Short mmCIF file of C-alpha atoms and ligand atoms in Angstrom, two decimals:
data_model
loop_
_atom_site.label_atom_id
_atom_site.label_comp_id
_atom_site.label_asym_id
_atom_site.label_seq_id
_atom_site.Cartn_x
_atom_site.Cartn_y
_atom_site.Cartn_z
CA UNK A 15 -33.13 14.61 0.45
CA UNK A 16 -32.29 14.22 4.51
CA UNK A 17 -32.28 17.38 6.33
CA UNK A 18 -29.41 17.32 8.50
CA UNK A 19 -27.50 19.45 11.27
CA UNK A 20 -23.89 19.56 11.73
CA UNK A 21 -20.99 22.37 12.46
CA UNK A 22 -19.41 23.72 9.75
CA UNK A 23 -16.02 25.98 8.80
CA UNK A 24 -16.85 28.52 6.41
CA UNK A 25 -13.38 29.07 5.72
CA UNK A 26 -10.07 28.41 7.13
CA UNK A 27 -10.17 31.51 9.56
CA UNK A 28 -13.35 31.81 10.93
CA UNK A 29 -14.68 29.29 14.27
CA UNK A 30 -16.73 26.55 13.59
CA UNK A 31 -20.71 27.57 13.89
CA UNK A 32 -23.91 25.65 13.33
CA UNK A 33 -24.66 24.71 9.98
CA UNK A 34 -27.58 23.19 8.33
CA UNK A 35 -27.92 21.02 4.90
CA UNK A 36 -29.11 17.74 2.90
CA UNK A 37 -27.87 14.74 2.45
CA UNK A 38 -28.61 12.48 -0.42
CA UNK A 39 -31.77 10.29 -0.29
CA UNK A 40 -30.58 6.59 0.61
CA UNK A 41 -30.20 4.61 -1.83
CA UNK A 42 -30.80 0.89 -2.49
CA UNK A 43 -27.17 -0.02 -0.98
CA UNK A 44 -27.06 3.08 1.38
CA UNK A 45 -27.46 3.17 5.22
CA UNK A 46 -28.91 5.83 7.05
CA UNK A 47 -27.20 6.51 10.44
CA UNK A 48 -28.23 8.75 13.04
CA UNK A 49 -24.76 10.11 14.40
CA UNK A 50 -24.16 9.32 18.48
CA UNK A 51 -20.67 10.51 18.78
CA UNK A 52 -17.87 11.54 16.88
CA UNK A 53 -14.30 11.25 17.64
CA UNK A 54 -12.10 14.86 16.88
CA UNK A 55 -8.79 14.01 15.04
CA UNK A 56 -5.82 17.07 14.39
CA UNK A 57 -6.37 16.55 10.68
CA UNK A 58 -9.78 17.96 11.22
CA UNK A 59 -7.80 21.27 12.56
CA UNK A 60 -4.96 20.81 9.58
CA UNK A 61 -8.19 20.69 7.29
CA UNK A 62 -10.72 23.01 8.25
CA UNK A 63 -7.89 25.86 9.01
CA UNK A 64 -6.54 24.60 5.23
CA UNK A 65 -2.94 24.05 6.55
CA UNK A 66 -2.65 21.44 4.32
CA UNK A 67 -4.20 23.59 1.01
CA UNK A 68 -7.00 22.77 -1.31
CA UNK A 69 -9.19 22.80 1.84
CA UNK A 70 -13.46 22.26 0.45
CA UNK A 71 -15.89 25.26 1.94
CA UNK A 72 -18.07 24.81 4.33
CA UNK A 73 -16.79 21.68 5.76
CA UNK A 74 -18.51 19.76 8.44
CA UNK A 75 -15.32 17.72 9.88
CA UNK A 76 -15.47 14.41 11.53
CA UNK A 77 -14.21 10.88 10.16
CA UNK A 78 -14.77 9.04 13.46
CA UNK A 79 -18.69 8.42 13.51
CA UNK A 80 -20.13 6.11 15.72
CA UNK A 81 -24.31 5.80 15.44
CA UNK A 82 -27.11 3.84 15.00
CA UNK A 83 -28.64 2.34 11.48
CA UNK A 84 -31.99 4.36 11.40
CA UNK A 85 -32.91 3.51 7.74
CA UNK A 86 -31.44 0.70 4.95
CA UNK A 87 -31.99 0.25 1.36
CA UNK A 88 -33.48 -2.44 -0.13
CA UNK A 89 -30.38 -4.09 -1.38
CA UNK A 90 -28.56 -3.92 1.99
CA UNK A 91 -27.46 -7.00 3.38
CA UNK A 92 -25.41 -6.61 6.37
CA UNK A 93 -27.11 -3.33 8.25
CA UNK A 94 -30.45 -3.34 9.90
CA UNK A 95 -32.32 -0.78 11.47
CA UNK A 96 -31.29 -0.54 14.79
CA UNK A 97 -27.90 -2.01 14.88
CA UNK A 98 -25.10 0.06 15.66
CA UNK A 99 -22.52 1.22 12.72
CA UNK A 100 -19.21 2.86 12.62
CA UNK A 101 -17.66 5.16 9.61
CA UNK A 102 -14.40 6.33 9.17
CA UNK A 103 -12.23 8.39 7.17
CA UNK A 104 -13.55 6.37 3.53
CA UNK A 105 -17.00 7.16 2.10
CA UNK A 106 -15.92 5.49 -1.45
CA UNK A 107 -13.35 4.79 -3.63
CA UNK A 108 -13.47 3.03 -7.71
CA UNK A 109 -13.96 -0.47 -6.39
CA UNK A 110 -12.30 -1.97 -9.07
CA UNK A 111 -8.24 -0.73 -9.31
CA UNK A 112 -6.08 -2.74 -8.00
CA UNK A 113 -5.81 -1.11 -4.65
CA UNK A 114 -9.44 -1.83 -4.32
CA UNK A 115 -9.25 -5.20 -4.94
CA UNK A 116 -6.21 -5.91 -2.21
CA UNK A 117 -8.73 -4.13 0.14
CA UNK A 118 -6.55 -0.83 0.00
CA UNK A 119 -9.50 1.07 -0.93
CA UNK A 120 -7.36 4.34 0.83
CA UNK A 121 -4.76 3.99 -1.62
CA UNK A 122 -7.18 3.50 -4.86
CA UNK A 123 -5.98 4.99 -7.76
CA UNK A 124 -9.18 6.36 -9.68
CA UNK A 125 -10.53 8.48 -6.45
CA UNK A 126 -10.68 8.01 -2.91
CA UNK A 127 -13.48 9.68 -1.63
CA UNK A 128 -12.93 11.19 2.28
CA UNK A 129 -15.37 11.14 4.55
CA UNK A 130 -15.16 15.12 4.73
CA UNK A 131 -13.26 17.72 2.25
CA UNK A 132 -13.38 16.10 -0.21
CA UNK A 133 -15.74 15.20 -3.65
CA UNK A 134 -17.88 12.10 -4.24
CA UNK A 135 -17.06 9.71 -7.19
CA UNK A 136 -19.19 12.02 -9.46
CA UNK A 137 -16.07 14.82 -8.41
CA UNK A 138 -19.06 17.48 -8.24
CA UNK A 139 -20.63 16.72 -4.85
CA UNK A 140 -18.92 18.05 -1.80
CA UNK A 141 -19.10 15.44 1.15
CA UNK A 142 -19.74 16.73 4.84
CA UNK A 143 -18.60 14.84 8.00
CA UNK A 144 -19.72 13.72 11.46
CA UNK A 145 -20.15 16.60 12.99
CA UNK A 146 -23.80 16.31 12.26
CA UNK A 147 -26.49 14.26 13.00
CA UNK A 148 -27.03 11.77 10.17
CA UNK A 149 -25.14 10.61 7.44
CA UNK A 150 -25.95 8.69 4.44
CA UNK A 151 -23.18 5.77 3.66
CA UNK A 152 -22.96 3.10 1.25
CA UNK A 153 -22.87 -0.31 3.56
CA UNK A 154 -19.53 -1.39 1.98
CA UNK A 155 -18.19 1.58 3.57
CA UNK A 156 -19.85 1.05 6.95
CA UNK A 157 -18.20 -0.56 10.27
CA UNK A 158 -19.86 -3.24 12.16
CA UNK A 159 -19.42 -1.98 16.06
CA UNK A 160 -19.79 -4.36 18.98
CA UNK A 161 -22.23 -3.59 21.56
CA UNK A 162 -19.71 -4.91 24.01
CA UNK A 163 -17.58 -1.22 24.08
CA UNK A 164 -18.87 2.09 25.42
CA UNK A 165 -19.51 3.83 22.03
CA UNK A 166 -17.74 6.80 23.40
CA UNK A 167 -14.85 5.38 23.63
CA UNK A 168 -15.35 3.16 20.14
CA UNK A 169 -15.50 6.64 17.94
CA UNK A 170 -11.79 7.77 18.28
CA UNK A 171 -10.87 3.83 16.77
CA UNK A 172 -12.82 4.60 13.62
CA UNK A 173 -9.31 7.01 12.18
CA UNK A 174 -6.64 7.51 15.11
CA UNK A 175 -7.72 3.31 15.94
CA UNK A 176 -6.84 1.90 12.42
CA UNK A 177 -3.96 4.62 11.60
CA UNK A 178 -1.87 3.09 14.23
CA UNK A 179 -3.17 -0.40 14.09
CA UNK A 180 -2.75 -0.70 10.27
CA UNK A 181 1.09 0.00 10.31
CA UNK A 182 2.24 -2.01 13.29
CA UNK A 183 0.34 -5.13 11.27
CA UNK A 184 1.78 -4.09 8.35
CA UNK A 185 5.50 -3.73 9.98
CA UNK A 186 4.95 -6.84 11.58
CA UNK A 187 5.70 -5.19 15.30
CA UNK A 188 5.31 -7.81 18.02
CA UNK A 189 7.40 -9.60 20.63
CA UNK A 190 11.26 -9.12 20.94
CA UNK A 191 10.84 -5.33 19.00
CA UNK A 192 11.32 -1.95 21.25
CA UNK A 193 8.78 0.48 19.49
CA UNK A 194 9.08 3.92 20.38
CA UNK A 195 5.83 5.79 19.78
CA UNK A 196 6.76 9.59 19.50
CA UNK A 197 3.84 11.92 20.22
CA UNK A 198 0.89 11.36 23.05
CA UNK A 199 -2.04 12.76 21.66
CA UNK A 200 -5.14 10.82 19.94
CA UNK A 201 -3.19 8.60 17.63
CA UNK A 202 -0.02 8.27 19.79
CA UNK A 203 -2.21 6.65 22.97
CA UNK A 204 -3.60 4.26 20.28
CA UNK A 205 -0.25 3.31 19.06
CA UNK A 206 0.95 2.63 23.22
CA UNK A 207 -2.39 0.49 23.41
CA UNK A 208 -1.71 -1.89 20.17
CA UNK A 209 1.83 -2.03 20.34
CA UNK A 210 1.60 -3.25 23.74
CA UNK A 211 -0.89 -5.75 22.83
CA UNK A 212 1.34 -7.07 20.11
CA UNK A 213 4.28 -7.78 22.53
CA UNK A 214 6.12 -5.14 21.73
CA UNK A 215 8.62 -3.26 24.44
CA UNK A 216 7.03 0.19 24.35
CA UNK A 217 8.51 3.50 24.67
CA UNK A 218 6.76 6.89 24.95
CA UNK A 219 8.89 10.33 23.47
CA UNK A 220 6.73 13.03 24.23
CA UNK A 221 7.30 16.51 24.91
CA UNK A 222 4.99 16.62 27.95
CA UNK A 223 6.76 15.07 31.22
CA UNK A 224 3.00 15.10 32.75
CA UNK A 225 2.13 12.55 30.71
CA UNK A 226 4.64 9.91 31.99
CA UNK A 227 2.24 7.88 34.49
CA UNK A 228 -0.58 8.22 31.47
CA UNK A 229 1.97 6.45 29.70
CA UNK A 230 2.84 3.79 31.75
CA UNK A 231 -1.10 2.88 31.96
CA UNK A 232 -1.50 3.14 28.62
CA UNK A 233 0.85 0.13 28.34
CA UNK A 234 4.50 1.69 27.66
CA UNK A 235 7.42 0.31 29.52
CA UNK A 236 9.49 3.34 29.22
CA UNK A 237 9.36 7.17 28.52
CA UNK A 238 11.57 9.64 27.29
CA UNK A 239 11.13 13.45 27.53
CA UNK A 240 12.25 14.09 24.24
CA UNK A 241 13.28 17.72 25.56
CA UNK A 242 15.60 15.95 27.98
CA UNK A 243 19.23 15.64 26.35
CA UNK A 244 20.22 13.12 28.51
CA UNK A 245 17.51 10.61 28.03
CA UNK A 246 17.35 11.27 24.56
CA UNK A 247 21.28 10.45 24.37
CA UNK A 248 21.07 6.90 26.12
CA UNK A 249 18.03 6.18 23.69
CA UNK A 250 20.59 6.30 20.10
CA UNK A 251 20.38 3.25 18.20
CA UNK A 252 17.89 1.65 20.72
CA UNK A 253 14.84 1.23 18.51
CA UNK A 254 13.14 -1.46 16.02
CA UNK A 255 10.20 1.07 14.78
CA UNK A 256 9.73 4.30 15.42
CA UNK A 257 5.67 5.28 15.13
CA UNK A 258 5.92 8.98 14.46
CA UNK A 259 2.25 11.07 14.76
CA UNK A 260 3.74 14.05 15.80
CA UNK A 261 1.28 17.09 14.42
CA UNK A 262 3.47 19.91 13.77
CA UNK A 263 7.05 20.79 12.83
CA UNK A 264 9.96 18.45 14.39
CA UNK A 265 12.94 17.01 13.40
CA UNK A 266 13.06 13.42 11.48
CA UNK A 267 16.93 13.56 12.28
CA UNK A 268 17.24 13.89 15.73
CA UNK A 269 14.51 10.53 15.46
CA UNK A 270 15.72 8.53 13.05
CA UNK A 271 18.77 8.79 15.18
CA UNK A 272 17.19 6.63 17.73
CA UNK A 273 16.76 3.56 15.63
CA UNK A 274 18.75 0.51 15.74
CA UNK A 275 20.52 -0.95 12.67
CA UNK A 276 18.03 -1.76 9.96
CA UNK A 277 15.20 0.23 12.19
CA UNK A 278 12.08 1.80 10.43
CA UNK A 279 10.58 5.30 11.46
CA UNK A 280 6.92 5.69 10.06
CA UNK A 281 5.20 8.56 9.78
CA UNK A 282 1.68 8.86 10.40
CA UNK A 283 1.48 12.32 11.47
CA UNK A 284 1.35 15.34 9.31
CA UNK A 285 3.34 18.61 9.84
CA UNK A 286 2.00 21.09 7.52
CA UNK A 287 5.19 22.02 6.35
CA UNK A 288 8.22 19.74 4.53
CA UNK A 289 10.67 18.51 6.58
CA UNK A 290 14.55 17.73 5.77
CA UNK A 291 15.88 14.85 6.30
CA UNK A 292 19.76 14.43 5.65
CA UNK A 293 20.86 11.33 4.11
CA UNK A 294 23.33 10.77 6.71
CA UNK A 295 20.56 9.76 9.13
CA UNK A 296 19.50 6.96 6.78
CA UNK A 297 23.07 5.81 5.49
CA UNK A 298 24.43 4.81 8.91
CA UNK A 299 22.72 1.75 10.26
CA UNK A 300 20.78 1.32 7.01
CA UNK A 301 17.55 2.84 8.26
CA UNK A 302 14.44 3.16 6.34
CA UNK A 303 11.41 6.15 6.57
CA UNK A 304 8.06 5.32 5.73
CA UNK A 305 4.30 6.62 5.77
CA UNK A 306 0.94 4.68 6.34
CA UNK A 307 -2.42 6.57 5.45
CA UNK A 308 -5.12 5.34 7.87
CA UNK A 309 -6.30 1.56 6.53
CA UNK A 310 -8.48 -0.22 4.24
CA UNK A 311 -12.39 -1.01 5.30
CA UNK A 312 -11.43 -4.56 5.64
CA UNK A 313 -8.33 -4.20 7.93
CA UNK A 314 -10.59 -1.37 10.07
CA UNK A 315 -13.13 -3.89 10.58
CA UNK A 316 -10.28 -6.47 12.09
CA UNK A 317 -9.11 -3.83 13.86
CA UNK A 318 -12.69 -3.03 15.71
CA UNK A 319 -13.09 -6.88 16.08
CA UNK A 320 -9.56 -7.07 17.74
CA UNK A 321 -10.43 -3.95 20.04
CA UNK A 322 -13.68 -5.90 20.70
CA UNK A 323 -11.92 -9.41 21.65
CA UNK A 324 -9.41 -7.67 23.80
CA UNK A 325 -11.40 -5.16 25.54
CA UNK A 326 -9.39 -1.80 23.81
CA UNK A 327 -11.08 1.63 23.64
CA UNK A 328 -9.28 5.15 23.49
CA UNK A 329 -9.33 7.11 26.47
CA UNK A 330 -11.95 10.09 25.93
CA UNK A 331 -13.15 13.42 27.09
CA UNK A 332 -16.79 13.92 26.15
CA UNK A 333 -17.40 17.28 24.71
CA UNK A 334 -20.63 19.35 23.78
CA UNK A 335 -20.25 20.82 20.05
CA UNK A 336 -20.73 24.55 20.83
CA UNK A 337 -16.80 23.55 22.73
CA UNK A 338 -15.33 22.83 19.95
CA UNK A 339 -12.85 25.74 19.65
CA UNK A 340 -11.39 25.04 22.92
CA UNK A 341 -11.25 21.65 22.32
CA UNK A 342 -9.06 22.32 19.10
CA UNK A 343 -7.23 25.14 21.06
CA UNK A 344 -6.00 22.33 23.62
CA UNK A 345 -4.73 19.47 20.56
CA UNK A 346 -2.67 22.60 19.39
CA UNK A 347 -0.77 22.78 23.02
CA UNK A 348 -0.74 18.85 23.22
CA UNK A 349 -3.41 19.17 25.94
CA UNK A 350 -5.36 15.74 24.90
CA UNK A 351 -5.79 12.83 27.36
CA UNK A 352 -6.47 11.55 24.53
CA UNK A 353 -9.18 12.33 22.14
CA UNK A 354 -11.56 14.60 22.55
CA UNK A 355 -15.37 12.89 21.00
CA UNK A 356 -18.04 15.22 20.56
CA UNK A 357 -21.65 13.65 22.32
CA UNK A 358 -24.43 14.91 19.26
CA UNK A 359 -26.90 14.91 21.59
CA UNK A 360 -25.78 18.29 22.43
CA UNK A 361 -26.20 19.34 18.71
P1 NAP B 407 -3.07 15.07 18.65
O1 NAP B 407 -4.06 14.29 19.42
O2 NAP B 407 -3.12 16.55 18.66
O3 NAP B 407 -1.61 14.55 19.10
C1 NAP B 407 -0.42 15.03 18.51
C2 NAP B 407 0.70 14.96 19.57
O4 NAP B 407 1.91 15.34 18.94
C3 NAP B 407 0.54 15.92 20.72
O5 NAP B 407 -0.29 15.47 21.74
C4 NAP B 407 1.98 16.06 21.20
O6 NAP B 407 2.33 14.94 22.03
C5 NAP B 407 2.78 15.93 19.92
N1 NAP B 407 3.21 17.24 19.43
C6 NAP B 407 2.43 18.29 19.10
N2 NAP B 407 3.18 19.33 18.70
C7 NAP B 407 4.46 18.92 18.79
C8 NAP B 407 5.71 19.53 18.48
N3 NAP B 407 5.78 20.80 18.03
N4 NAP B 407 6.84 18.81 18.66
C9 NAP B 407 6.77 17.56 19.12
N5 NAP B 407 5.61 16.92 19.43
C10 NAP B 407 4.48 17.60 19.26
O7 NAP B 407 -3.16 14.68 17.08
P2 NAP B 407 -3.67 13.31 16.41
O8 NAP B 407 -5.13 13.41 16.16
O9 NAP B 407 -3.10 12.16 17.13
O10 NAP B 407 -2.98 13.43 14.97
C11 NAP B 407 -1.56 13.45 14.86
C12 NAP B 407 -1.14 13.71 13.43
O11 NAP B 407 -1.49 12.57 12.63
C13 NAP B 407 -1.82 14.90 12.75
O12 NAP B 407 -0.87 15.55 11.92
C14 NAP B 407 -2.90 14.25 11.90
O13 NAP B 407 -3.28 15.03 10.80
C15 NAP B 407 -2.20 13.00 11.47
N6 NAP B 407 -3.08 11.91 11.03
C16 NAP B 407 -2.62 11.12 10.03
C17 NAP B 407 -3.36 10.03 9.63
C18 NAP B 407 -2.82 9.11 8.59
O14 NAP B 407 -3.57 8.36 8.00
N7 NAP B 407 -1.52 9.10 8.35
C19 NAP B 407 -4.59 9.76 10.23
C20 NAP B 407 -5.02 10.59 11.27
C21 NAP B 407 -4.25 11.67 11.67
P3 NAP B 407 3.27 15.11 23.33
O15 NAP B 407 2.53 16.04 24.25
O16 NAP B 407 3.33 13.72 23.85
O17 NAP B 407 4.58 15.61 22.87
ZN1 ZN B 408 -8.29 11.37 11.48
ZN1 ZN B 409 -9.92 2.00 -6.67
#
């Protein structure tokens, strides 16, 4: 077994604290990858504060992991010691369903194993995340990461990256679409950054007026104070897709009212709690709400390889571990410009 180091939740109420266990042995197809930085995403708050239920205890969060290979197994192919290597929110899945065979391995229908919180494909062995200093990965799970990016900034792609990049492909957003992307936090900045490198005309709605010039470098055309009647009023009926990754409780009406005929709203973002949508805001102009769930290893691996070609990163603020709590304190008051990455040197 690999001795490793890492911060762990105990339970959903207590702070995050150093925690120390093992990690399996590698294996013949395995990688061994000592962690650089890792990328902090809300669902690492949803989880390890269980607002979602059926949280795993302890957890060591973390599905953006950004490293170095330090060790391969002898069947390995594509990793060698030394290069760098990327994992993200997929540690396995069956392989062989259907899903897994269209690349979908998020969607497989056996078991999707999560990088954190969740069980390995034996359903008995917990799995812990990158908040840690090694992890043990089967290559066919592992990123290839260009040495062409600050690494830094490469983490945060590895979940809020292909979340955002996976349903604009999928939605075919590009040139001649207005895309409003509701919600400036990890994801949302993300979502600004590919939809403007799509073609797309791109609209901020965010709660935070500060965050207007942020916007506008991002890559958005437009912004909308979504607490702002009057903007929100001239925006009805003006958009193609609507990119929602708002984190907590907000109203799908009051959106859905802003697409055009035929517009799409997709939800990426997670509010713990149900929320109602009336039929009436999907009747009139035909509209249609959808979800994406992050992306499949081979459209994540595009996805790095398009940040790579066109020079896209997140914008970061480099934390030490032991801040944490603040950092998480801050997401909660939408206080992110734009994701927070833990350096593990400071483990
Ligand atoms: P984040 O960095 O904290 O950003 C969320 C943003 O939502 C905030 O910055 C804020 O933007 C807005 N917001 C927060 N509270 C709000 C409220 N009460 N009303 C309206 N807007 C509010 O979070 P993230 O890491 O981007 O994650 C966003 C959500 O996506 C989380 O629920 C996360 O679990 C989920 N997620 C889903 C997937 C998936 O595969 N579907 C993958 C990763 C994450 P403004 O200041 O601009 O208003
Ligand atoms: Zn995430
Ligand atoms: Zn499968």
């Amino acid at each position: 077994m690999i001795a490793v180091k890492g911060y762990a939740a105990q339970n959903a109420k207590t702070p995050l604290a150093p925690f120390s266990f093992e990690r399996r042995t590698p294996g013949a197809n395995d990688v061994l990858i000592d962690i650089l930085y890792c990328g902090v995403c809300h669902s690492d708050i949803h989880q390890a504060r269980d607002e979602w239920g059926g949280s795993i205890f302890p957890m060591v969060p973390g599905h953006e992991i950004v490293g170095r290979v330090a060790q391969v197994g002898s069947g390995v192919k594509n990793f060698k010691v030394g290069d760098l290597a990327g994992v993200g929110c997929l540690v396995d899945s069956c392989r062989t369903c259907p899903s897994c065979q269209q690349n979908l391995e998020q969607f497989c229908e056996v078991h999707s194993v999560g990088t954190y919180n969740s069980l390995e494909m034996d359903r008995k062995t917990p799995t812990y995340g990158g908040y840690s200093n090694k992890i043990v990965v089967d290559e066919r799970f592992t990123l290839k990461v260009s040495d062409k990016l600050k690494l830094d900034e490469v983490a945060p792609l590895l979940c809020a990256g292909i979340t955002t990049y996976s349903p604009l492909r999928h939605w075919k957003v590009g040139k001649g679409q207005k895309v409003a992307v509701v919600g400036l936090g990890g994801l949302g900045h993300m979502g600004v950054k590919f939809a403007a490198a799509f073609g797309a005309e791109v609209t901020v709605l965010s709660t935070s007026s500060a965050k207007e010039k942020d916007a506008r470098r991002l890559g958005a055309h437009h912004f909308i104070n979504t607490n702002n009647a009057d903007e929100v009023k001239k925006a009805r009926g003006r958009f193609d897709f609507i990119l929602n990754t708002v984190s907590a409780q907000h109203d799908y009406n009051f959106l859905l009212n802003m697409a055009k005929l035929d517009g799409t709203m997709v939800l990426v973002g997670v509010p713990p709690e149900a929320v109602p949508v009336h039929a009436f805001s999907l009747i009139g102009g035909r509209k249609s709400l959808a979800g994406s769930l992050i992306g499949g290893l081979k459209e994540t691996q595009e996805m790095l390889d398009f940040c790579a070609a066109h020079n896209i990163t997140s914008d970061v603020e480099v934390i030490a571990i032991k801040d944490i709590e603040s950092a998480y304190a801050r997401m909660i008051k939408g206080d992110v410009r734009y994701r927070f990455v833990i350096d593990m040197a400071t483990l």
